[in-house]
Amino acid sequence: MLPTFVTDRIIELPKEPPRTKPPTQAHITPPEPHPNTQTNTPTATHTASTGGTDDVADLDISAVAATWEYPHAVLMFVKFHSDDPSFTPAAINSIVQAIERIMVQFEVMKVKTIGAMVMLVSGIDDPRTRQEQLTGVVDAAIMIRACVFPHANVAGLTYHIGVHSGPCFGAVIGGNGAIFDLFGDTVNTASRTCSTAAVDSIQVSSVANGLI
C-alpha cells in the first residue's frame, strides 16, 4: 500500500483515443507544496504509458521512477525480540498495532514492518518545524517504552529504539504490489542507532539530540 501523499501524486488519466492510435502518456507530478512545508521535489519528470486503459488503478507503476527528496526527515527504528514460545506472529502483530496507535497521536508515519522491527518517519510532507517533529518522535518513543512493551504478553521480551535525523529520499519500488520506501545514509544511521542501543532503552543520535 502506498502512503496518501504518494498516491495523491498520481493524477487522473485523460481519456485514451481509440486503440488504433498510440497510447497516451500519463504524467505524475507532485502537488503544490504547503507554504510552510519542506520542499520535496521529484528528482526527475516521471512518465508512464497508460497501456491502453482509462483506469488509474491500471497504471503501470513499474515504469514510473518516482522519487522525492526529504532534507530533514526524522527516522525511528523499533526492534524487539524474545526467545519465548509466546513470541508468536499474533504477539508481534499485537505489539505493532499498539505502536501504530501511538504513532497516530504524534503524527508519525509507519514506513514498513520487517519481522519484529518497525521503521517510522516524521518530516515528510509535514508543515511542523524540524524541532517539533523530533520532539514528537522522541515523545512517541518514550510512550512506546512506557505503554507497549511492559504490557506485552510475551515472556523475556527485549527491545531497542533508535532515533536519527537527516536527509534521505523516498521512492516507489516495484510494479505489482508497489511500495513506498526510504533510502540513504540517514536511514542506515537510524538503523544502527537502534541496533547499538542498550537493551530496553532509547538511543538518540548526537545529530538528533543537538536539534531538540
GROMACS .gro file of C-alpha atoms in nm:
model
  212
    1MET     CA    1   0.000   0.000   0.000
    2LEU     CA    2   0.126   0.348  -0.085
    3PRO     CA    3   0.102   0.643   0.155
    4THR     CA    4  -0.164   0.902   0.074
    5PHE     CA    5   0.092   1.168  -0.013
    6VAL     CA    6   0.232   0.933  -0.280
    7THR     CA    7  -0.100   0.825  -0.430
    8ASP     CA    8  -0.211   1.189  -0.440
    9ARG     CA    9   0.064   1.248  -0.695
   10ILE     CA   10  -0.089   1.005  -0.941
   11ILE     CA   11  -0.328   1.229  -1.131
   12GLU     CA   12  -0.640   1.122  -1.314
   13LEU     CA   13  -0.553   0.992  -1.657
   14PRO     CA   14  -0.709   1.153  -1.966
   15LYS     CA   15  -0.947   0.954  -2.182
   16GLU     CA   16  -0.749   0.749  -2.431
   17PRO     CA   17  -0.813   0.772  -2.806
   18PRO     CA   18  -0.922   0.460  -2.996
   19ARG     CA   19  -0.684   0.167  -2.964
   20THR     CA   20  -0.577   0.204  -3.326
   21LYS     CA   21  -0.380   0.510  -3.212
   22PRO     CA   22  -0.068   0.508  -2.990
   23PRO     CA   23  -0.146   0.507  -2.614
   24THR     CA   24  -0.148   0.839  -2.433
   25GLN     CA   25   0.106   0.931  -2.171
   26ALA     CA   26   0.021   0.982  -1.803
   27HIS     CA   27   0.231   1.224  -1.603
   28ILE     CA   28   0.299   1.205  -1.231
   29THR     CA   29   0.370   1.540  -1.069
   30PRO     CA   30   0.387   1.646  -0.705
   31PRO     CA   31   0.111   1.870  -0.564
   32GLU     CA   32   0.169   2.237  -0.492
   33PRO     CA   33   0.366   2.248  -0.163
   34HIS     CA   34   0.213   2.387   0.154
   35PRO     CA   35   0.365   2.732   0.220
   36ASN     CA   36   0.520   2.606   0.546
   37THR     CA   37   0.613   2.262   0.420
   38GLN     CA   38   0.963   2.144   0.332
   39THR     CA   39   1.030   2.133  -0.040
   40ASN     CA   40   1.008   1.772  -0.153
   41THR     CA   41   1.064   1.791  -0.528
   42PRO     CA   42   1.080   1.488  -0.754
   43THR     CA   43   1.431   1.433  -0.886
   44ALA     CA   44   1.302   1.386  -1.241
   45THR     CA   45   0.992   1.404  -1.457
   46HIS     CA   46   0.803   1.079  -1.422
   47THR     CA   47   0.609   0.940  -1.716
   48ALA     CA   48   0.439   0.607  -1.778
   49SER     CA   49   0.230   0.470  -2.063
   50THR     CA   50  -0.133   0.407  -1.983
   51GLY     CA   51  -0.105   0.090  -2.189
   52GLY     CA   52  -0.450   0.140  -2.340
   53THR     CA   53  -0.668   0.188  -2.031
   54ASP     CA   54  -0.884   0.463  -1.882
   55ASP     CA   55  -0.847   0.331  -1.526
   56VAL     CA   56  -0.591   0.493  -1.293
   57ALA     CA   57  -0.567   0.166  -1.099
   58ASP     CA   58  -0.418   0.001  -1.410
   59LEU     CA   59  -0.129   0.246  -1.432
   60ASP     CA   60   0.199   0.056  -1.468
   61ILE     CA   61   0.385   0.194  -1.167
   62SER     CA   62   0.692  -0.017  -1.253
   63ALA     CA   63   0.755   0.225  -1.540
   64VAL     CA   64   0.744   0.529  -1.309
   65ALA     CA   65   1.075   0.629  -1.150
   66ALA     CA   66   0.904   0.826  -0.872
   67THR     CA   67   1.144   0.966  -0.611
   68TRP     CA   68   1.122   1.252  -0.363
   69GLU     CA   69   1.389   1.423  -0.154
   70TYR     CA   70   1.339   1.490   0.218
   71PRO     CA   71   1.616   1.713   0.359
   72HIS     CA   72   1.507   1.694   0.725
   73ALA     CA   73   1.350   1.355   0.785
   74VAL     CA   74   1.329   1.216   1.138
   75LEU     CA   75   1.356   0.836   1.149
   76MET     CA   76   1.290   0.593   1.429
   77PHE     CA   77   1.351   0.218   1.433
   78VAL     CA   78   1.188  -0.003   1.695
   79LYS     CA   79   1.325  -0.357   1.725
   80PHE     CA   80   1.200  -0.619   1.969
   81HIS     CA   81   1.268  -0.989   2.033
   82SER     CA   82   1.205  -1.283   2.262
   83ASP     CA   83   1.311  -1.647   2.259
   84ASP     CA   84   0.998  -1.748   2.447
   85PRO     CA   85   0.737  -1.962   2.266
   86SER     CA   86   0.483  -1.688   2.341
   87PHE     CA   87   0.662  -1.467   2.085
   88THR     CA   88   0.429  -1.568   1.802
   89PRO     CA   89   0.320  -1.382   1.485
   90ALA     CA   90  -0.001  -1.291   1.670
   91ALA     CA   91   0.203  -1.140   1.955
   92ILE     CA   92   0.420  -0.945   1.709
   93ASN     CA   93   0.108  -0.816   1.535
   94SER     CA   94  -0.040  -0.703   1.867
   95ILE     CA   95   0.278  -0.510   1.954
   96VAL     CA   96   0.298  -0.347   1.609
   97GLN     CA   97  -0.065  -0.237   1.628
   98ALA     CA   98  -0.004  -0.083   1.971
   99ILE     CA   99   0.293   0.109   1.824
  100GLU     CA  100   0.078   0.225   1.532
  101ARG     CA  101  -0.187   0.367   1.768
  102ILE     CA  102   0.080   0.576   1.941
  103MET     CA  103   0.222   0.692   1.607
  104VAL     CA  104  -0.116   0.838   1.509
  105GLN     CA  105  -0.118   1.052   1.823
  106PHE     CA  106   0.222   1.204   1.738
  107GLU     CA  107   0.170   1.236   1.359
  108VAL     CA  108   0.444   0.986   1.280
  109MET     CA  109   0.414   0.757   0.975
  110LYS     CA  110   0.500   0.388   0.969
  111VAL     CA  111   0.707   0.313   0.659
  112LYS     CA  112   0.725  -0.065   0.697
  113THR     CA  113   0.749  -0.362   0.931
  114ILE     CA  114   1.023  -0.621   0.878
  115GLY     CA  115   0.968  -0.916   1.107
  116ALA     CA  116   0.986  -0.772   1.458
  117MET     CA  117   1.128  -0.435   1.352
  118VAL     CA  118   0.925  -0.125   1.271
  119MET     CA  119   1.056   0.170   1.068
  120LEU     CA  120   0.884   0.504   1.127
  121VAL     CA  121   0.936   0.855   0.994
  122SER     CA  122   0.835   1.216   1.052
  123GLY     CA  123   0.926   1.519   0.843
  124ILE     CA  124   0.760   1.403   0.520
  125ASP     CA  125   0.504   1.647   0.380
  126ASP     CA  126   0.480   1.787   0.733
  127PRO     CA  127   0.433   2.162   0.800
  128ARG     CA  128   0.579   2.135   1.151
  129THR     CA  129   0.931   2.256   1.227
  130ARG     CA  130   1.214   2.006   1.244
  131GLN     CA  131   1.240   2.056   1.619
  132GLU     CA  132   0.867   1.986   1.660
  133GLN     CA  133   0.899   1.671   1.452
  134LEU     CA  134   1.197   1.548   1.653
  135THR     CA  135   1.025   1.621   1.981
  136GLY     CA  136   0.716   1.432   1.862
  137VAL     CA  137   0.920   1.128   1.760
  138VAL     CA  138   1.110   1.118   2.089
  139ASP     CA  139   0.788   1.161   2.288
  140ALA     CA  140   0.638   0.874   2.087
  141ALA     CA  141   0.943   0.658   2.166
  142ILE     CA  142   0.904   0.732   2.537
  143MET     CA  143   0.535   0.636   2.522
  144ILE     CA  144   0.619   0.312   2.338
  145ARG     CA  145   0.868   0.225   2.611
  146ALA     CA  146   0.618   0.305   2.886
  147CYS     CA  147   0.293   0.174   2.737
  148VAL     CA  148   0.367  -0.101   2.486
  149PHE     CA  149   0.644  -0.334   2.596
  150PRO     CA  150   0.565  -0.352   2.971
  151HIS     CA  151   0.213  -0.468   2.884
  152ALA     CA  152   0.301  -0.712   2.604
  153ASN     CA  153   0.202  -1.063   2.699
  154VAL     CA  154   0.540  -1.209   2.598
  155ALA     CA  155   0.795  -1.351   2.840
  156GLY     CA  156   1.155  -1.234   2.808
  157LEU     CA  157   1.069  -0.956   2.564
  158THR     CA  158   1.353  -0.710   2.494
  159TYR     CA  159   1.360  -0.404   2.271
  160HIS     CA  160   1.586  -0.137   2.121
  161ILE     CA  161   1.474   0.204   1.991
  162GLY     CA  162   1.688   0.440   1.781
  163VAL     CA  163   1.621   0.794   1.654
  164HIS     CA  164   1.819   0.991   1.396
  165SER     CA  165   1.753   1.287   1.166
  166GLY     CA  166   1.895   1.394   0.831
  167PRO     CA  167   1.839   1.394   0.454
  168CYS     CA  168   1.703   1.093   0.271
  169PHE     CA  169   1.488   1.019  -0.032
  170GLY     CA  170   1.172   0.820  -0.084
  171ALA     CA  171   1.086   0.606  -0.383
  172VAL     CA  172   0.804   0.390  -0.510
  173ILE     CA  173   0.951   0.043  -0.560
  174GLY     CA  174   0.810  -0.240  -0.768
  175GLY     CA  175   0.528  -0.288  -1.017
  176ASN     CA  176   0.266  -0.523  -0.881
  177GLY     CA  177   0.221  -0.452  -0.511
  178ALA     CA  178   0.437  -0.138  -0.534
  179ILE     CA  179   0.556   0.000  -0.202
  180PHE     CA  180   0.699   0.330  -0.081
  181ASP     CA  181   1.036   0.311   0.097
  182LEU     CA  182   1.310   0.544   0.222
  183PHE     CA  183   1.680   0.528   0.131
  184GLY     CA  184   2.008   0.699   0.215
  185ASP     CA  185   2.276   0.727   0.483
  186THR     CA  186   2.026   0.873   0.729
  187VAL     CA  187   1.821   0.551   0.712
  188ASN     CA  188   2.133   0.339   0.769
  189THR     CA  189   2.244   0.554   1.061
  190ALA     CA  190   1.898   0.539   1.222
  191SER     CA  191   1.906   0.160   1.191
  192ARG     CA  192   2.250   0.141   1.351
  193THR     CA  193   2.139   0.379   1.626
  194CYS     CA  194   1.864   0.130   1.706
  195SER     CA  195   2.089  -0.179   1.685
  196THR     CA  196   2.355  -0.030   1.915
  197ALA     CA  197   2.108   0.097   2.175
  198ALA     CA  198   2.130  -0.067   2.517
  199VAL     CA  199   1.871  -0.335   2.582
  200ASP     CA  200   1.531  -0.192   2.674
  201SER     CA  201   1.636   0.165   2.602
  202ILE     CA  202   1.602   0.455   2.359
  203GLN     CA  203   1.913   0.588   2.184
  204VAL     CA  204   1.905   0.927   2.011
  205SER     CA  205   2.192   1.009   1.777
  206SER     CA  206   2.413   1.309   1.856
  207VAL     CA  207   2.280   1.487   1.548
  208ALA     CA  208   1.917   1.444   1.651
  209ASN     CA  209   1.993   1.527   2.014
  210GLY     CA  210   2.159   1.853   1.911
  211LEU     CA  211   1.844   1.959   1.724
  212ILE     CA  212   1.594   1.901   2.003
   0.00000   0.00000   0.00000
